[in-house]
Coordinates of C-alpha atoms in Angstrom, one line a residue:
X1 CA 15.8 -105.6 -24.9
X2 CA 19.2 -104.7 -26.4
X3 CA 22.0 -107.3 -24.9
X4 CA 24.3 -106.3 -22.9
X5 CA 27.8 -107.7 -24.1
X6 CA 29.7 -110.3 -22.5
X7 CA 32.7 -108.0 -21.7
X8 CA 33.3 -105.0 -19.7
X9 CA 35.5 -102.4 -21.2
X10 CA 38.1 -99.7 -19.9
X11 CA 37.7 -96.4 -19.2
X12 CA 38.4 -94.3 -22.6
X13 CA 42.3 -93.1 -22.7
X14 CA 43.5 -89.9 -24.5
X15 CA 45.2 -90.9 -27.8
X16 CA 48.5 -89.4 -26.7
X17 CA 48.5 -92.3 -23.5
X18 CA 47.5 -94.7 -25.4
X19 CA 49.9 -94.3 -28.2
X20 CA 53.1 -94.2 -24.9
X21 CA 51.9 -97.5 -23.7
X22 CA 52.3 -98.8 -27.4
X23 CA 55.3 -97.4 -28.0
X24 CA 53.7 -95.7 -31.1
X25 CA 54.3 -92.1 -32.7
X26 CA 51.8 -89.8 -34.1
X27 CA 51.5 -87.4 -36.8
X28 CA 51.6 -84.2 -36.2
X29 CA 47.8 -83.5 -37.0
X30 CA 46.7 -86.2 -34.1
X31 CA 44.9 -84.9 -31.1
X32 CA 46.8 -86.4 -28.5
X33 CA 44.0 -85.5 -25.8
X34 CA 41.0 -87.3 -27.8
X35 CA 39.2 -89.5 -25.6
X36 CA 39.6 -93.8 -27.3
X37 CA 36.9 -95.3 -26.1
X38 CA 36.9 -98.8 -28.0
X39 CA 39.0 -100.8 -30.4
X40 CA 36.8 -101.4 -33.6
X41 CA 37.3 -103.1 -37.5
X42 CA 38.2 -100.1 -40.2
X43 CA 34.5 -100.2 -41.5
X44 CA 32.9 -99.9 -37.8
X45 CA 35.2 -97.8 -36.3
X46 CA 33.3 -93.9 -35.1
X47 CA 34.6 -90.8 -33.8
X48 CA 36.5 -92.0 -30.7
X49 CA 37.5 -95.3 -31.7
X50 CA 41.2 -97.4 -32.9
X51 CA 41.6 -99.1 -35.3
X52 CA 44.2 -100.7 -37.5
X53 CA 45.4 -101.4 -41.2
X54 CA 47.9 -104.1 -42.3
X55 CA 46.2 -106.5 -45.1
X56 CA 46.3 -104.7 -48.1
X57 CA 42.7 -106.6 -49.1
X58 CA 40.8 -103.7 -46.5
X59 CA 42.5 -101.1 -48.4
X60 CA 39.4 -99.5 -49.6
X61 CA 38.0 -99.8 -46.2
X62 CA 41.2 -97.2 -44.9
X63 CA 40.3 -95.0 -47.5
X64 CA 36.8 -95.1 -46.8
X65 CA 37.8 -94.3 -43.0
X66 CA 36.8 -90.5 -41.8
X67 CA 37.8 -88.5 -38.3
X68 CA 38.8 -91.7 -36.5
X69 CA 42.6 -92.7 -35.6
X70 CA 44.2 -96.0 -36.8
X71 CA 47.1 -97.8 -36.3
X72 CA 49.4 -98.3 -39.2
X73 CA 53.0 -99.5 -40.5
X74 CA 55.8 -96.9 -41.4
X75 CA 54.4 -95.1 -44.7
X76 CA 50.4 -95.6 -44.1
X77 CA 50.2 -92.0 -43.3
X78 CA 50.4 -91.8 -47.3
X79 CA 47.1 -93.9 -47.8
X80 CA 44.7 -92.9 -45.2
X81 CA 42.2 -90.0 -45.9
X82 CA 41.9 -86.5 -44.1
X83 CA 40.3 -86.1 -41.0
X84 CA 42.4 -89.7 -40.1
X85 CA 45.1 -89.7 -37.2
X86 CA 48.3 -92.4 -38.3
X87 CA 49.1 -93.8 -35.2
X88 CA 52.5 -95.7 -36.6
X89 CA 54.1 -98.5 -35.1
X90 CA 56.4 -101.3 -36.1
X91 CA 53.9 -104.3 -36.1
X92 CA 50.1 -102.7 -36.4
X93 CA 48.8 -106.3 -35.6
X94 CA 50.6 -106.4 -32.3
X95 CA 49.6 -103.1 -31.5
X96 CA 46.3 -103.8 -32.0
X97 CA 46.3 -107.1 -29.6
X98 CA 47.8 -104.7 -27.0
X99 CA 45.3 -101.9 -27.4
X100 CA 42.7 -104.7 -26.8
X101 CA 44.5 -105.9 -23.7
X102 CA 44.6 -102.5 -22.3
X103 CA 40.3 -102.0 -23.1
X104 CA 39.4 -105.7 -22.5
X105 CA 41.7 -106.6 -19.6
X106 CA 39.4 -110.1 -18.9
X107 CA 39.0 -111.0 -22.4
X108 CA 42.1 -112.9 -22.4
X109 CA 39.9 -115.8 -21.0
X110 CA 36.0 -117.4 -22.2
X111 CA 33.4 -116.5 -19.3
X112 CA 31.8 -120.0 -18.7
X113 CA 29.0 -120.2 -16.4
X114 CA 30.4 -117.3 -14.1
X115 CA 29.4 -118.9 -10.8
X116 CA 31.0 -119.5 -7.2
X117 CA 31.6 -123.1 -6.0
X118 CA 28.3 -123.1 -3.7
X119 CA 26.1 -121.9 -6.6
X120 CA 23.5 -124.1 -8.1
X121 CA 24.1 -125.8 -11.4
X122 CA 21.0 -123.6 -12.9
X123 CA 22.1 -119.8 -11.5
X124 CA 19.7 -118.1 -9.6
X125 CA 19.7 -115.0 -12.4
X126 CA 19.5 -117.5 -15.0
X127 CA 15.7 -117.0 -16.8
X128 CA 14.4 -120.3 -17.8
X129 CA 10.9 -119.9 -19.7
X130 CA 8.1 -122.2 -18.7
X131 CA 8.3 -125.5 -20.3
X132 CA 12.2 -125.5 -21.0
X133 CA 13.9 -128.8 -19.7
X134 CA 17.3 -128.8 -18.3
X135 CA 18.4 -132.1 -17.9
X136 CA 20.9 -133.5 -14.6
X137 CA 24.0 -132.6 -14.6
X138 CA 23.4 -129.3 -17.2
X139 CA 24.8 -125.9 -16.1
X140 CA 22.9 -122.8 -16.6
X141 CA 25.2 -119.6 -16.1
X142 CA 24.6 -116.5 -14.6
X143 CA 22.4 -114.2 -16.4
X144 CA 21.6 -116.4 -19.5
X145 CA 18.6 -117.0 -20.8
X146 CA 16.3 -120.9 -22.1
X147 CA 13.6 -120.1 -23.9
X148 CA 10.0 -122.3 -24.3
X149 CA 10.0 -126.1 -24.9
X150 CA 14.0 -125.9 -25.4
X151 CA 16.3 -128.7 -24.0
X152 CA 19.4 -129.0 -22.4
X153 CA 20.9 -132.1 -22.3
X154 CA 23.0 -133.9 -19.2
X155 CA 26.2 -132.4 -18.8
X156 CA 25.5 -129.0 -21.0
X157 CA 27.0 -125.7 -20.3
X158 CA 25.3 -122.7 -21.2
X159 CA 27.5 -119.9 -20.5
X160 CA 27.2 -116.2 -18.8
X161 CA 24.8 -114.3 -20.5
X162 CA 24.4 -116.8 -23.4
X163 CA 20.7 -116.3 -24.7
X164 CA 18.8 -119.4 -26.3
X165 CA 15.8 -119.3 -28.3
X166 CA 12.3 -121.8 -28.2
X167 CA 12.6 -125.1 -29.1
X168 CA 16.2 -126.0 -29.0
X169 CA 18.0 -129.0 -28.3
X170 CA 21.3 -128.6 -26.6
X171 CA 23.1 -131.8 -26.5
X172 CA 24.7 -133.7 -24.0
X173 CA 28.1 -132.1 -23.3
X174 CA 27.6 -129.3 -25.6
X175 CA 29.3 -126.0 -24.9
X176 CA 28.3 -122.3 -25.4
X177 CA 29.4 -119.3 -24.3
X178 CA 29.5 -115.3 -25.5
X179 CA 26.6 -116.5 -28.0
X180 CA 23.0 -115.5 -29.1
X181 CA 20.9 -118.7 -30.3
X182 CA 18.1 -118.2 -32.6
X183 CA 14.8 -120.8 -32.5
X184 CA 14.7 -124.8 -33.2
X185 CA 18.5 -124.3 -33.0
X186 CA 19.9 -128.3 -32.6
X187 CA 23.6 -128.6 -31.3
X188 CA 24.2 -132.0 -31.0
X189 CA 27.1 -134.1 -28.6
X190 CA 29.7 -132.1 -27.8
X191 CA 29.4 -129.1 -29.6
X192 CA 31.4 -126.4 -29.2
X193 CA 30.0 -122.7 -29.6
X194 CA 31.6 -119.2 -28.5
X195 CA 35.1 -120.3 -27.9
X196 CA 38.2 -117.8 -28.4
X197 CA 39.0 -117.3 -32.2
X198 CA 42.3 -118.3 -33.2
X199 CA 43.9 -115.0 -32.7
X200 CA 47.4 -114.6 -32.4
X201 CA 50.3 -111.4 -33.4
X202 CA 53.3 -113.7 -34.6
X203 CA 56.5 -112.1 -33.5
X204 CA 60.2 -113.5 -33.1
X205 CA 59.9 -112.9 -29.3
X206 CA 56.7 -115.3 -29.4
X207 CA 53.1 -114.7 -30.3
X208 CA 50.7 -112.4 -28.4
X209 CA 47.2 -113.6 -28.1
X210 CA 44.6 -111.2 -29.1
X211 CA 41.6 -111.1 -27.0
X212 CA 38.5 -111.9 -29.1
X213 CA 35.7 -109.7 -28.0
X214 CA 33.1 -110.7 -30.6
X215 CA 30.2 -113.4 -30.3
X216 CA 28.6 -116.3 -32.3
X217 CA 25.3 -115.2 -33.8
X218 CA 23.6 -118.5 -34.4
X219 CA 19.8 -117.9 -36.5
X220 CA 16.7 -120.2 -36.4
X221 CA 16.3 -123.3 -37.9
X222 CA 20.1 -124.2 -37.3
X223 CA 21.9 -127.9 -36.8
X224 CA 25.4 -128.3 -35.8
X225 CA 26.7 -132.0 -35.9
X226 CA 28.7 -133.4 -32.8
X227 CA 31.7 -132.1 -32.1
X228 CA 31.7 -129.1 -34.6
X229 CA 33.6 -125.6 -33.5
X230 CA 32.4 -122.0 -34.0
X231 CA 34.7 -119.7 -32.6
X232 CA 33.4 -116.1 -31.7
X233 CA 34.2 -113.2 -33.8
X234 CA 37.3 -111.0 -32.5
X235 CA 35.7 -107.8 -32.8
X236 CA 32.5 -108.4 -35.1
X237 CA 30.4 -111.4 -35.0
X238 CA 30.9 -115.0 -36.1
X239 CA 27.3 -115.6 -38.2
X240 CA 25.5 -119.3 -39.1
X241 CA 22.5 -118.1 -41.1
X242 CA 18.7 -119.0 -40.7
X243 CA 18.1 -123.0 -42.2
X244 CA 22.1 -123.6 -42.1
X245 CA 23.1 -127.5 -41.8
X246 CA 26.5 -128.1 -40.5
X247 CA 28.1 -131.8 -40.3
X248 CA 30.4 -133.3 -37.2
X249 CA 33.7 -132.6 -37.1
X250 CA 33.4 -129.3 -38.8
X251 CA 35.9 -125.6 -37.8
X252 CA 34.8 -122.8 -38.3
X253 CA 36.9 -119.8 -37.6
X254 CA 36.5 -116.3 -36.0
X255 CA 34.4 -113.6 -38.1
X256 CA 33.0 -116.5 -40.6
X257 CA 29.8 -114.8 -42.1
X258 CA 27.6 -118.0 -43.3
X259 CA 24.7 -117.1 -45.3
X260 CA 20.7 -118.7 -45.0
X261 CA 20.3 -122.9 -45.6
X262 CA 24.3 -123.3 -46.6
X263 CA 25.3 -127.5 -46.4
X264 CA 28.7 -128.0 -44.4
X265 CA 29.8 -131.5 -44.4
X266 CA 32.3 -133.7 -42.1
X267 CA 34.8 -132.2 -41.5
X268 CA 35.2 -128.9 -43.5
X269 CA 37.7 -126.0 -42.2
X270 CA 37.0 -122.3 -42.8
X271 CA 39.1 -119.5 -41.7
X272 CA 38.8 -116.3 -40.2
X273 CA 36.6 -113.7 -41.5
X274 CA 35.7 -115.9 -45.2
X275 CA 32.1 -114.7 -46.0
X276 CA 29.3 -117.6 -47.4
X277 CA 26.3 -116.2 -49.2
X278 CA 23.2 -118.3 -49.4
X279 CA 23.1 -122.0 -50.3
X280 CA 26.5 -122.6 -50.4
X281 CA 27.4 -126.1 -50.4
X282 CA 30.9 -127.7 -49.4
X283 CA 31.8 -131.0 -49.5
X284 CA 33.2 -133.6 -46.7
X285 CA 37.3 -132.1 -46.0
X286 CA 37.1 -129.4 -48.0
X287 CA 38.0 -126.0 -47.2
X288 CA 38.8 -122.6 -47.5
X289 CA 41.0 -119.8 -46.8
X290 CA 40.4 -116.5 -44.4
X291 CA 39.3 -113.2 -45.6
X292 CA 37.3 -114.4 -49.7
X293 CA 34.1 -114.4 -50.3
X294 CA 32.2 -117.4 -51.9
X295 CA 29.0 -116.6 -53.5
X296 CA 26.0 -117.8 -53.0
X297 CA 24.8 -121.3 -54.6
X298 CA 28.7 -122.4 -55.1
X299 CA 29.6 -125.7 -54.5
X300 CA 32.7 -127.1 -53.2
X301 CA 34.0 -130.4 -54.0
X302 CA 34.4 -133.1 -51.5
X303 CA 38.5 -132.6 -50.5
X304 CA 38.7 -129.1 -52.4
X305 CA 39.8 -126.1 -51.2
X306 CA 39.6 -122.2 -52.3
X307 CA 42.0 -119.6 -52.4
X308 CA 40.0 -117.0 -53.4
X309 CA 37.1 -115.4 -54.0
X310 CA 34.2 -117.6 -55.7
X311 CA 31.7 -116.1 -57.9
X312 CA 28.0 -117.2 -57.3
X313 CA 26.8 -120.3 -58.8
X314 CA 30.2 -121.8 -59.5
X315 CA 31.0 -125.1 -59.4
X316 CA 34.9 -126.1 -57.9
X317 CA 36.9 -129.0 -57.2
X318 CA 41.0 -129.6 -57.0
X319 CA 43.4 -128.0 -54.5
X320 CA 43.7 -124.8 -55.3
X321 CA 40.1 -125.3 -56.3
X322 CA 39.2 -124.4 -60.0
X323 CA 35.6 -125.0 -62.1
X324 CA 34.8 -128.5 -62.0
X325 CA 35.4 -128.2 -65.8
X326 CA 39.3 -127.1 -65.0
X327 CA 39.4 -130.0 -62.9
X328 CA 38.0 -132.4 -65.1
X329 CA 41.1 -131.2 -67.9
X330 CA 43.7 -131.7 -65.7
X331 CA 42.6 -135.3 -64.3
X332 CA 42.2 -136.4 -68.0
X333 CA 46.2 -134.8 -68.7
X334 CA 47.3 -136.3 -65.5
X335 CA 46.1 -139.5 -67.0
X336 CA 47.4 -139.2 -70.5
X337 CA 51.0 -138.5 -68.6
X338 CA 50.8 -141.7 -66.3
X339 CA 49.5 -143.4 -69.5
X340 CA 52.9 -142.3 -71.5
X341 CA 55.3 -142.6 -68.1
X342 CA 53.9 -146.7 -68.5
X343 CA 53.9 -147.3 -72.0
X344 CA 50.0 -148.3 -71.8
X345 CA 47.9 -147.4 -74.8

């Protein structure tokens, strides 16, 4: 049985609407009377949804775009294909965290356990297979789901609608909401899974938080040290792959697409929307920026960090992280130099 979201959405709006309450213009080709029924990402926008282009890096996804409309800066009506409405505005990011606002009007906050105050601790639409354990003190939200022989510890929340596999251990004071959990998934102490990404449209009249609509995907065969964050995706999924090990004290940002039996140790930081292919291996504090892609079998250095895209296999170390070989060059002619600043042979 398909799932059936977390959020509710709006009724659709006719372009022309929408684009007044954003203080937008159209071209002249727009339909101002097609129906917007969502707010979707360049590559999984349809006929019917926004969507919006400001980092250069999804250039290729604009031009791949067909018959949808999409919000853009002054002069992207230049760039986007035929068939594409330019719905122009000053600040496309802000516009999009105001479209989202106007279809997602509750996703400004998590939904929890969704329950009144005389409610039981496990929900009454809760499904709780035979021969799951939930422990004192564990809440079990409306609508979500415990599969066979899994375990919530004392003082768990497993949110509205949150669906969790056979087999798992939820530990005690763990968190989860807006998130799917695969089989002989272990979260340990105070995990934290399905909270907002951190989503904000800077501006010099403050910063406008955009809702994040996606979920946390989390596949079998998962562990997730104490007091490690996954943030759900803000309009696709945040993904931990099948066999994944993850350390305490580890962030992991909104959109982060982690590949099968990747090694994250103590605290590591990755941002937004950075893709992992399989194996990948990063070292205790290291880390790595939002939107690159790091192939799979790389290893990262303990304290490293990446600025860009890694190719598969590679080996990096330093900050910005180069090939352990780079690295290895300049430590020697940092060396040398100290050697020379001393007068030591």
């Amino acid at each position: 049985m398909e799932h059936p979201g977390f959020f509710q959405r709006a009724a659709p709006l006719a372009l022309g609407t929408l684009a007044e309450k954003l203080g937008a213009t159209l071209d002249d080709k727009a339909d101002r009377a097609l129906a917007i029924i969502n707010v979707r990402t360049l590559a999984d926008a349809g006929p019917g949804d926004l969507s919006f282009f400001e980092n250069r890096k999804y250039l290729a996804q604009l031009r791949g775009a067909r018959g949808r409309p999409g919000l853009g800066a002054r002069g992207v009506g230049d760039r986007v294909p035929r068939g594409v409405a330019a719905v122009v505005v000053p600040a496309p990011y802000r516009a999009f965290a105001q479209a989202l606002h106007i279809f997602y009007p509750e996703a400004h906050h998590s939904k929890v356990a969704v329950a009144e105050a005389s409610d039981p601790l496990v929900h009454p639409t809760a499904r709780i297979e035979d021969g799951a354990r939930i422990e004192p003190g564990a809440v079990v939200g409306r609508e979500a789901q415990v599969g066979r022989g899994s375990v919530i510890a004392a003082g768990a929340v497993v949110g509205y609608r949150v669906t969790i596999g056979r087999g798992c251990f939820i530990g005690p004071g763990a968190s989860i909401t807006h998130a799917l959990i695969g089989d002989r998934v272990t979260l340990h102490a105070g995990v934290r899974i399905g909270q907002d990404g951190f989503g904000f449209a800077m501006g010099p009249r403050g910063h406008l938080k955009v809702p994040q609509i996606g979920r946390v995907i989390i596949q079998d065969d998962v562990e997730i040290g104490a007091n490690s964050c996954v943030d759900r995706g803000a309009l696709k999924d945040t993904v931990i792959g099948e066999g994944t090990k993850i350390d305490n004290l580890v962030q992991i940002g909104h959109n982060v697409v982690m590949g099968r039996h990747c090694v994250i140790v103590g605290q590591v930081g990755i941002s937004g929307s950075t893709e992992l292919g399989d194996f990948v291996v990063m070292g205790g504090q290291s880390g790595a920026v939002g939107h690159i892609k790091i192939g799979t079998g790389a290893q990262l250095a303990g304290g490293s960090h990446v600025t860009a895209d890694v190719p598969p296999g590679a080996r990096m170390g330093g900050t910005p992280a180069v090939t352990l070989t780079e690295f290895g060059r300049q430590i020697a002619i940092l060396k040398r130099l100290a050697r020379r600043k001393t007068g030591e042979p």
